[in-house]
Amino acid sequence: AHESLIHALHYSDAHRKERKGDMRRLWNIRINAAAHVNGMSYSRLIHGLKLAGVAINRKMLAEIAVRDPQAFAEVADRARDQLQASAV
């Protein structure tokens, strides 16, 4: 029983650390799906947002993509406009 407890504590610690990476992957997948709906790729969206100076983290961007597609479309438009402006 004692050895089982030691292993359980070790696994819970390791999985707690893994969960952070799992969540970031989930956010990236959600952002990518919403970006493709708006005619962009994930990387172009993120690059456009950086050029536009929009400081929004991936967690909040994923929440916007899921809960408010209209607002995400506006964010994507802003990124697209900035990409077009920097290309000219």
mmCIF file with all atom_site columns, C-alpha atoms in Angstrom, residues 5-88:
data_model
loop_
_atom_site.group_PDB
_atom_site.id
_atom_site.type_symbol
_atom_site.label_atom_id
_atom_site.label_alt_id
_atom_site.label_comp_id
_atom_site.label_asym_id
_atom_site.label_entity_id
_atom_site.label_seq_id
_atom_site.pdbx_PDB_ins_code
_atom_site.Cartn_x
_atom_site.Cartn_y
_atom_site.Cartn_z
_atom_site.occupancy
_atom_site.B_iso_or_equiv
_atom_site.pdbx_formal_charge
_atom_site.auth_seq_id
_atom_site.auth_comp_id
_atom_site.auth_asym_id
_atom_site.auth_atom_id
_atom_site.pdbx_PDB_model_num
ATOM 1  C CA . LEU A 1 5  ? 0.882   5.637  -2.592  1.00 0.00 ? 5  LEU A CA 1
ATOM 2  C CA . ILE A 1 6  ? 4.409   6.685  -3.570  1.00 0.00 ? 6  ILE A CA 1
ATOM 3  C CA . HIS A 1 7  ? 3.771   5.787  -7.222  1.00 0.00 ? 7  HIS A CA 1
ATOM 4  C CA . ALA A 1 8  ? 0.390   7.535  -7.200  1.00 0.00 ? 8  ALA A CA 1
ATOM 5  C CA . LEU A 1 9  ? 1.947   10.748 -5.880  1.00 0.00 ? 9  LEU A CA 1
ATOM 6  C CA . HIS A 1 10 ? 4.692   10.584 -8.484  1.00 0.00 ? 10 HIS A CA 1
ATOM 7  C CA . TYR A 1 11 ? 2.202   10.035 -11.325 1.00 0.00 ? 11 TYR A CA 1
ATOM 8  C CA . SER A 1 12 ? -0.076  12.843 -10.148 1.00 0.00 ? 12 SER A CA 1
ATOM 9  C CA . ASP A 1 13 ? 2.889   15.228 -10.080 1.00 0.00 ? 13 ASP A CA 1
ATOM 10 C CA . ALA A 1 14 ? 4.029   14.226 -13.561 1.00 0.00 ? 14 ALA A CA 1
ATOM 11 C CA . HIS A 1 15 ? 0.528   14.410 -15.038 1.00 0.00 ? 15 HIS A CA 1
ATOM 12 C CA . ARG A 1 16 ? -0.097  17.815 -13.493 1.00 0.00 ? 16 ARG A CA 1
ATOM 13 C CA . LYS A 1 17 ? 2.916   19.063 -15.442 1.00 0.00 ? 17 LYS A CA 1
ATOM 14 C CA . GLU A 1 18 ? 1.783   17.310 -18.648 1.00 0.00 ? 18 GLU A CA 1
ATOM 15 C CA . ARG A 1 19 ? -1.661  18.914 -18.417 1.00 0.00 ? 19 ARG A CA 1
ATOM 16 C CA . LYS A 1 20 ? -0.170  22.338 -19.107 1.00 0.00 ? 20 LYS A CA 1
ATOM 17 C CA . GLY A 1 21 ? 1.185   21.155 -22.470 1.00 0.00 ? 21 GLY A CA 1
ATOM 18 C CA . ASP A 1 22 ? -2.060  19.351 -23.238 1.00 0.00 ? 22 ASP A CA 1
ATOM 19 C CA . MET A 1 23 ? -4.048  22.533 -22.676 1.00 0.00 ? 23 MET A CA 1
ATOM 20 C CA . ARG A 1 24 ? -1.735  24.612 -24.865 1.00 0.00 ? 24 ARG A CA 1
ATOM 21 C CA . ARG A 1 25 ? -2.111  22.040 -27.674 1.00 0.00 ? 25 ARG A CA 1
ATOM 22 C CA . LEU A 1 26 ? -5.904  22.184 -27.295 1.00 0.00 ? 26 LEU A CA 1
ATOM 23 C CA . TRP A 1 27 ? -5.879  25.992 -27.462 1.00 0.00 ? 27 TRP A CA 1
ATOM 24 C CA . ASN A 1 28 ? -3.733  25.906 -30.606 1.00 0.00 ? 28 ASN A CA 1
ATOM 25 C CA . ILE A 1 29 ? -6.085  23.415 -32.271 1.00 0.00 ? 29 ILE A CA 1
ATOM 26 C CA . ARG A 1 30 ? -9.121  25.562 -31.462 1.00 0.00 ? 30 ARG A CA 1
ATOM 27 C CA . ILE A 1 31 ? -7.438  28.733 -32.711 1.00 0.00 ? 31 ILE A CA 1
ATOM 28 C CA . ASN A 1 32 ? -6.315  26.973 -35.887 1.00 0.00 ? 32 ASN A CA 1
ATOM 29 C CA . ALA A 1 33 ? -9.843  25.720 -36.607 1.00 0.00 ? 33 ALA A CA 1
ATOM 30 C CA . ALA A 1 34 ? -11.335 29.173 -36.086 1.00 0.00 ? 34 ALA A CA 1
ATOM 31 C CA . ALA A 1 35 ? -8.583  30.787 -38.155 1.00 0.00 ? 35 ALA A CA 1
ATOM 32 C CA . HIS A 1 36 ? -9.298  28.431 -41.065 1.00 0.00 ? 36 HIS A CA 1
ATOM 33 C CA . VAL A 1 37 ? -13.003 29.325 -40.853 1.00 0.00 ? 37 VAL A CA 1
ATOM 34 C CA . ASN A 1 38 ? -11.881 32.936 -41.319 1.00 0.00 ? 38 ASN A CA 1
ATOM 35 C CA . GLY A 1 39 ? -9.603  32.090 -44.244 1.00 0.00 ? 39 GLY A CA 1
ATOM 36 C CA . MET A 1 40 ? -6.247  32.172 -42.454 1.00 0.00 ? 40 MET A CA 1
ATOM 37 C CA . SER A 1 41 ? -3.773  29.712 -41.054 1.00 0.00 ? 41 SER A CA 1
ATOM 38 C CA . TYR A 1 42 ? -2.802  29.628 -37.398 1.00 0.00 ? 42 TYR A CA 1
ATOM 39 C CA . SER A 1 43 ? 0.707   30.896 -38.042 1.00 0.00 ? 43 SER A CA 1
ATOM 40 C CA . ARG A 1 44 ? -0.450  33.804 -40.233 1.00 0.00 ? 44 ARG A CA 1
ATOM 41 C CA . LEU A 1 45 ? -3.036  34.787 -37.627 1.00 0.00 ? 45 LEU A CA 1
ATOM 42 C CA . ILE A 1 46 ? -0.495  34.815 -34.802 1.00 0.00 ? 46 ILE A CA 1
ATOM 43 C CA . HIS A 1 47 ? 2.036   36.703 -36.940 1.00 0.00 ? 47 HIS A CA 1
ATOM 44 C CA . GLY A 1 48 ? -0.588  39.282 -37.941 1.00 0.00 ? 48 GLY A CA 1
ATOM 45 C CA . LEU A 1 49 ? -1.605  39.795 -34.330 1.00 0.00 ? 49 LEU A CA 1
ATOM 46 C CA . LYS A 1 50 ? 2.022   40.362 -33.330 1.00 0.00 ? 50 LYS A CA 1
ATOM 47 C CA . LEU A 1 51 ? 2.451   42.897 -36.141 1.00 0.00 ? 51 LEU A CA 1
ATOM 48 C CA . ALA A 1 52 ? -0.758  44.645 -35.074 1.00 0.00 ? 52 ALA A CA 1
ATOM 49 C CA . GLY A 1 53 ? 0.429   44.831 -31.479 1.00 0.00 ? 53 GLY A CA 1
ATOM 50 C CA . VAL A 1 54 ? -2.520  42.830 -30.182 1.00 0.00 ? 54 VAL A CA 1
ATOM 51 C CA . ALA A 1 55 ? -1.417  41.334 -26.867 1.00 0.00 ? 55 ALA A CA 1
ATOM 52 C CA . ILE A 1 56 ? -3.855  38.491 -26.313 1.00 0.00 ? 56 ILE A CA 1
ATOM 53 C CA . ASN A 1 57 ? -2.718  35.112 -25.056 1.00 0.00 ? 57 ASN A CA 1
ATOM 54 C CA . ARG A 1 58 ? -3.643  31.816 -26.655 1.00 0.00 ? 58 ARG A CA 1
ATOM 55 C CA . LYS A 1 59 ? -5.942  30.792 -23.812 1.00 0.00 ? 59 LYS A CA 1
ATOM 56 C CA . MET A 1 60 ? -8.131  33.870 -24.250 1.00 0.00 ? 60 MET A CA 1
ATOM 57 C CA . LEU A 1 61 ? -7.950  33.651 -28.033 1.00 0.00 ? 61 LEU A CA 1
ATOM 58 C CA . ALA A 1 62 ? -9.203  30.062 -27.874 1.00 0.00 ? 62 ALA A CA 1
ATOM 59 C CA . GLU A 1 63 ? -12.031 31.081 -25.521 1.00 0.00 ? 63 GLU A CA 1
ATOM 60 C CA . ILE A 1 64 ? -13.072 33.857 -27.911 1.00 0.00 ? 64 ILE A CA 1
ATOM 61 C CA . ALA A 1 65 ? -12.956 31.412 -30.822 1.00 0.00 ? 65 ALA A CA 1
ATOM 62 C CA . VAL A 1 66 ? -15.295 28.998 -29.036 1.00 0.00 ? 66 VAL A CA 1
ATOM 63 C CA . ARG A 1 67 ? -17.681 31.409 -27.295 1.00 0.00 ? 67 ARG A CA 1
ATOM 64 C CA . ASP A 1 68 ? -17.844 34.401 -29.644 1.00 0.00 ? 68 ASP A CA 1
ATOM 65 C CA . PRO A 1 69 ? -17.041 33.618 -33.293 1.00 0.00 ? 69 PRO A CA 1
ATOM 66 C CA . GLN A 1 70 ? -18.056 37.155 -34.340 1.00 0.00 ? 70 GLN A CA 1
ATOM 67 C CA . ALA A 1 71 ? -15.428 38.723 -32.082 1.00 0.00 ? 71 ALA A CA 1
ATOM 68 C CA . PHE A 1 72 ? -12.840 36.206 -33.289 1.00 0.00 ? 72 PHE A CA 1
ATOM 69 C CA . ALA A 1 73 ? -13.656 37.185 -36.880 1.00 0.00 ? 73 ALA A CA 1
ATOM 70 C CA . GLU A 1 74 ? -12.941 40.820 -35.986 1.00 0.00 ? 74 GLU A CA 1
ATOM 71 C CA . VAL A 1 75 ? -9.609  39.827 -34.437 1.00 0.00 ? 75 VAL A CA 1
ATOM 72 C CA . ALA A 1 76 ? -8.769  37.793 -37.543 1.00 0.00 ? 76 ALA A CA 1
ATOM 73 C CA . ASP A 1 77 ? -9.703  40.747 -39.776 1.00 0.00 ? 77 ASP A CA 1
ATOM 74 C CA . ARG A 1 78 ? -7.379  42.983 -37.799 1.00 0.00 ? 78 ARG A CA 1
ATOM 75 C CA . ALA A 1 79 ? -4.546  40.481 -38.204 1.00 0.00 ? 79 ALA A CA 1
ATOM 76 C CA . ARG A 1 80 ? -5.311  40.129 -41.934 1.00 0.00 ? 80 ARG A CA 1
ATOM 77 C CA . ASP A 1 81 ? -5.302  43.921 -42.411 1.00 0.00 ? 81 ASP A CA 1
ATOM 78 C CA . GLN A 1 82 ? -1.958  44.210 -40.658 1.00 0.00 ? 82 GLN A CA 1
ATOM 79 C CA . LEU A 1 83 ? -0.466  41.426 -42.775 1.00 0.00 ? 83 LEU A CA 1
ATOM 80 C CA . GLN A 1 84 ? -1.642  43.134 -45.964 1.00 0.00 ? 84 GLN A CA 1
ATOM 81 C CA . ALA A 1 85 ? -0.279  46.486 -44.795 1.00 0.00 ? 85 ALA A CA 1
ATOM 82 C CA . SER A 1 86 ? 3.121   44.991 -44.022 1.00 0.00 ? 86 SER A CA 1
ATOM 83 C CA . ALA A 1 87 ? 3.254   43.203 -47.395 1.00 0.00 ? 87 ALA A CA 1
ATOM 84 C CA . VAL A 1 88 ? 2.872   46.472 -49.318 1.00 0.00 ? 88 VAL A CA 1
#
